[in-house]
Amino acid sequence: MAAERTLVLIKPDGIQRGILGEIIARFERKGLKIAAMKMLQMDGKFAKEHYAHLVGKPFYPDLEKFVTEHPIVALVVEGKEAVEVVRLIVGPTNATKAPAGTIRGDFSNSTSRNVIHASDSKETAEKEVKRFFSEKEIFKYSFRNEYYRYAADE
Ligand code: UDP
Ligand code: MG
């Protein structure tokens, strides 16, 4: 199995609302691997880098305040087609339109306070994983029961 990595952030609303464990459990039960995890608090400079594509938008000042005023949890999630699989589990940005069964569909009704971030492409994932984690903070371990997650040819 050619493992792919993606970056996930549980935003301050996920922690404030006490659903951190429920969110992480969804990646675990899908069979994805948590390769790295830490709690941190972004500052304005870091937020501007992470959300560089949104800095000029009218909602950006509120977004920066929201993501910097409380801690977040960052994860590296690994597995087959992890970038796409994680985006499917997360659901679309506008949680009001997010299907039930997705994280945003089940836990949010907002385009802003939508609980979670996930990298949107393989290229973004590579950059974002590096932004949040050094290589030595990312663990390379195998599951004892890999046989029950993937077939030998996947
Ligand atoms: N966001 C917002 N208002 C908007 C669009 C985005 O507050 O109209 C916030 C929201 O928290 C979103 C984040 O900016 O998750 C990043 O936006 P992006 O378009 O990258 O969406 P995502 O990749 O998170 O689905
Ligand atoms: Mg995005």
mmCIF file of N, CA and C in Angstrom, residues 8-9 11 23 26-27 82-120:
data_model
loop_
_atom_site.group_PDB
_atom_site.id
_atom_site.type_symbol
_atom_site.label_atom_id
_atom_site.label_comp_id
_atom_site.label_asym_id
_atom_site.label_seq_id
_atom_site.Cartn_x
_atom_site.Cartn_y
_atom_site.Cartn_z
ATOM 1 N N VAL A 8 -4.335 17.328 9.150
ATOM 2 C CA VAL A 8 -5.657 17.610 9.731
ATOM 3 C C VAL A 8 -5.459 18.533 10.918
ATOM 4 N N LEU A 9 -6.304 19.546 11.034
ATOM 5 C CA LEU A 9 -6.318 20.389 12.238
ATOM 6 C C LEU A 9 -7.710 20.333 12.850
ATOM 7 N N LYS A 11 -9.906 22.477 14.797
ATOM 8 C CA LYS A 11 -9.876 23.912 15.093
ATOM 9 C C LYS A 11 -10.392 24.175 16.512
ATOM 10 N N ILE A 23 -13.978 13.208 16.768
ATOM 11 C CA ILE A 23 -13.442 13.518 15.431
ATOM 12 C C ILE A 23 -12.279 12.586 15.104
ATOM 13 N N ARG A 26 -13.103 9.027 14.067
ATOM 14 C CA ARG A 26 -13.591 8.780 12.702
ATOM 15 C C ARG A 26 -12.453 8.399 11.752
ATOM 16 N N PHE A 27 -11.283 8.983 11.958
ATOM 17 C CA PHE A 27 -10.135 8.615 11.110
ATOM 18 C C PHE A 27 -9.621 7.235 11.509
ATOM 19 N N ALA A 82 -4.969 9.112 1.226
ATOM 20 C CA ALA A 82 -5.379 9.795 2.463
ATOM 21 C C ALA A 82 -5.915 11.217 2.227
ATOM 22 N N VAL A 83 -5.334 11.954 1.269
ATOM 23 C CA VAL A 83 -5.785 13.341 1.060
ATOM 24 C C VAL A 83 -7.265 13.346 0.669
ATOM 25 N N GLU A 84 -7.602 12.539 -0.322
ATOM 26 C CA GLU A 84 -8.985 12.517 -0.806
ATOM 27 C C GLU A 84 -9.930 11.871 0.215
ATOM 28 N N VAL A 85 -9.493 10.780 0.808
ATOM 29 C CA VAL A 85 -10.344 10.071 1.772
ATOM 30 C C VAL A 85 -10.672 10.991 2.963
ATOM 31 N N VAL A 86 -9.668 11.710 3.450
ATOM 32 C CA VAL A 86 -9.899 12.593 4.601
ATOM 33 C C VAL A 86 -10.837 13.737 4.224
ATOM 34 N N ARG A 87 -10.671 14.315 3.034
ATOM 35 C CA ARG A 87 -11.601 15.387 2.592
ATOM 36 C C ARG A 87 -13.035 14.850 2.513
ATOM 37 N N LEU A 88 -13.196 13.603 2.070
ATOM 38 C CA LEU A 88 -14.546 13.014 2.000
ATOM 39 C C LEU A 88 -15.135 12.834 3.402
ATOM 40 N N ILE A 89 -14.305 12.433 4.339
ATOM 41 C CA ILE A 89 -14.773 12.248 5.723
ATOM 42 C C ILE A 89 -15.113 13.608 6.357
ATOM 43 N N VAL A 90 -14.330 14.639 5.985
ATOM 44 C CA VAL A 90 -14.518 15.990 6.546
ATOM 45 C C VAL A 90 -15.769 16.666 5.980
ATOM 46 N N GLY A 91 -15.989 16.560 4.677
ATOM 47 C CA GLY A 91 -17.134 17.227 4.037
ATOM 48 C C GLY A 91 -16.785 18.615 3.541
ATOM 49 N N PRO A 92 -17.697 19.241 2.770
ATOM 50 C CA PRO A 92 -17.417 20.548 2.171
ATOM 51 C C PRO A 92 -17.309 21.685 3.194
ATOM 52 N N THR A 93 -16.649 22.786 2.765
ATOM 53 C CA THR A 93 -16.405 23.942 3.637
ATOM 54 C C THR A 93 -17.677 24.453 4.309
ATOM 55 N N ASN A 94 -18.723 24.617 3.519
ATOM 56 C CA ASN A 94 -19.996 25.119 4.054
ATOM 57 C C ASN A 94 -20.739 23.964 4.727
ATOM 58 N N ALA A 95 -20.614 23.901 6.031
ATOM 59 C CA ALA A 95 -21.168 22.757 6.771
ATOM 60 C C ALA A 95 -22.687 22.673 6.674
ATOM 61 N N THR A 96 -23.327 23.798 6.378
ATOM 62 C CA THR A 96 -24.788 23.771 6.211
ATOM 63 C C THR A 96 -25.174 22.827 5.069
ATOM 64 N N LYS A 97 -24.310 22.760 4.072
ATOM 65 C CA LYS A 97 -24.575 21.900 2.910
ATOM 66 C C LYS A 97 -23.815 20.573 2.998
ATOM 67 N N ALA A 98 -23.103 20.346 4.073
ATOM 68 C CA ALA A 98 -22.293 19.124 4.182
ATOM 69 C C ALA A 98 -23.204 17.934 4.472
ATOM 70 N N PRO A 99 -23.011 16.824 3.756
ATOM 71 C CA PRO A 99 -23.875 15.664 3.981
ATOM 72 C C PRO A 99 -23.750 15.117 5.408
ATOM 73 N N ALA A 100 -24.882 14.643 5.926
ATOM 74 C CA ALA A 100 -24.862 13.925 7.204
ATOM 75 C C ALA A 100 -23.908 12.749 7.061
ATOM 76 N N GLY A 101 -23.188 12.450 8.116
ATOM 77 C CA GLY A 101 -22.198 11.367 8.056
ATOM 78 C C GLY A 101 -20.797 11.912 7.880
ATOM 79 N N THR A 102 -20.676 13.149 7.353
ATOM 80 C CA THR A 102 -19.359 13.780 7.320
ATOM 81 C C THR A 102 -19.151 14.514 8.653
ATOM 82 N N ILE A 103 -17.904 14.824 8.974
ATOM 83 C CA ILE A 103 -17.630 15.527 10.240
ATOM 84 C C ILE A 103 -18.328 16.884 10.250
ATOM 85 N N ARG A 104 -18.155 17.648 9.175
ATOM 86 C CA ARG A 104 -18.804 18.970 9.146
ATOM 87 C C ARG A 104 -20.324 18.827 9.087
ATOM 88 N N GLY A 105 -20.815 17.841 8.361
ATOM 89 C CA GLY A 105 -22.262 17.611 8.270
ATOM 90 C C GLY A 105 -22.873 17.243 9.616
ATOM 91 N N ASP A 106 -22.125 16.538 10.425
ATOM 92 C CA ASP A 106 -22.660 16.071 11.708
ATOM 93 C C ASP A 106 -22.420 17.047 12.862
ATOM 94 N N PHE A 107 -21.341 17.859 12.783
ATOM 95 C CA PHE A 107 -20.964 18.648 13.967
ATOM 96 C C PHE A 107 -21.002 20.157 13.767
ATOM 97 N N SER A 108 -21.357 20.635 12.576
ATOM 98 C CA SER A 108 -21.335 22.078 12.361
ATOM 99 C C SER A 108 -22.451 22.492 11.413
ATOM 100 N N ASN A 109 -22.816 23.785 11.489
ATOM 101 C CA ASN A 109 -23.791 24.331 10.544
ATOM 102 C C ASN A 109 -23.290 25.678 10.025
ATOM 103 N N SER A 110 -21.968 25.812 9.950
ATOM 104 C CA SER A 110 -21.340 27.098 9.638
ATOM 105 C C SER A 110 -20.295 26.943 8.540
ATOM 106 N N THR A 111 -20.051 28.019 7.784
ATOM 107 C CA THR A 111 -18.961 28.011 6.789
ATOM 108 C C THR A 111 -17.644 28.401 7.442
ATOM 109 N N SER A 112 -17.721 28.987 8.636
ATOM 110 C CA SER A 112 -16.532 29.459 9.331
ATOM 111 C C SER A 112 -16.150 28.508 10.467
ATOM 112 N N ARG A 113 -17.072 28.332 11.403
ATOM 113 C CA ARG A 113 -16.834 27.457 12.574
ATOM 114 C C ARG A 113 -17.168 26.031 12.152
ATOM 115 N N ASN A 114 -16.301 25.491 11.282
ATOM 116 C CA ASN A 114 -16.598 24.183 10.692
ATOM 117 C C ASN A 114 -15.669 23.089 11.217
ATOM 118 N N VAL A 115 -15.141 23.306 12.417
ATOM 119 C CA VAL A 115 -14.555 22.269 13.271
ATOM 120 C C VAL A 115 -13.181 21.712 12.865
ATOM 121 N N ILE A 116 -12.914 21.669 11.576
ATOM 122 C CA ILE A 116 -11.749 20.900 11.135
ATOM 123 C C ILE A 116 -11.159 21.460 9.854
ATOM 124 N N HIS A 117 -9.865 21.271 9.701
ATOM 125 C CA HIS A 117 -9.164 21.586 8.462
ATOM 126 C C HIS A 117 -8.557 20.299 7.917
ATOM 127 N N ALA A 118 -8.565 20.152 6.588
ATOM 128 C CA ALA A 118 -7.839 19.038 5.961
ATOM 129 C C ALA A 118 -7.227 19.529 4.667
ATOM 130 N N SER A 119 -6.012 19.114 4.368
ATOM 131 C CA SER A 119 -5.318 19.533 3.145
ATOM 132 C C SER A 119 -6.173 19.203 1.923
ATOM 133 N N ASP A 120 -6.122 20.108 0.917
ATOM 134 C CA ASP A 120 -7.035 19.946 -0.224
ATOM 135 C C ASP A 120 -6.411 19.272 -1.447
#
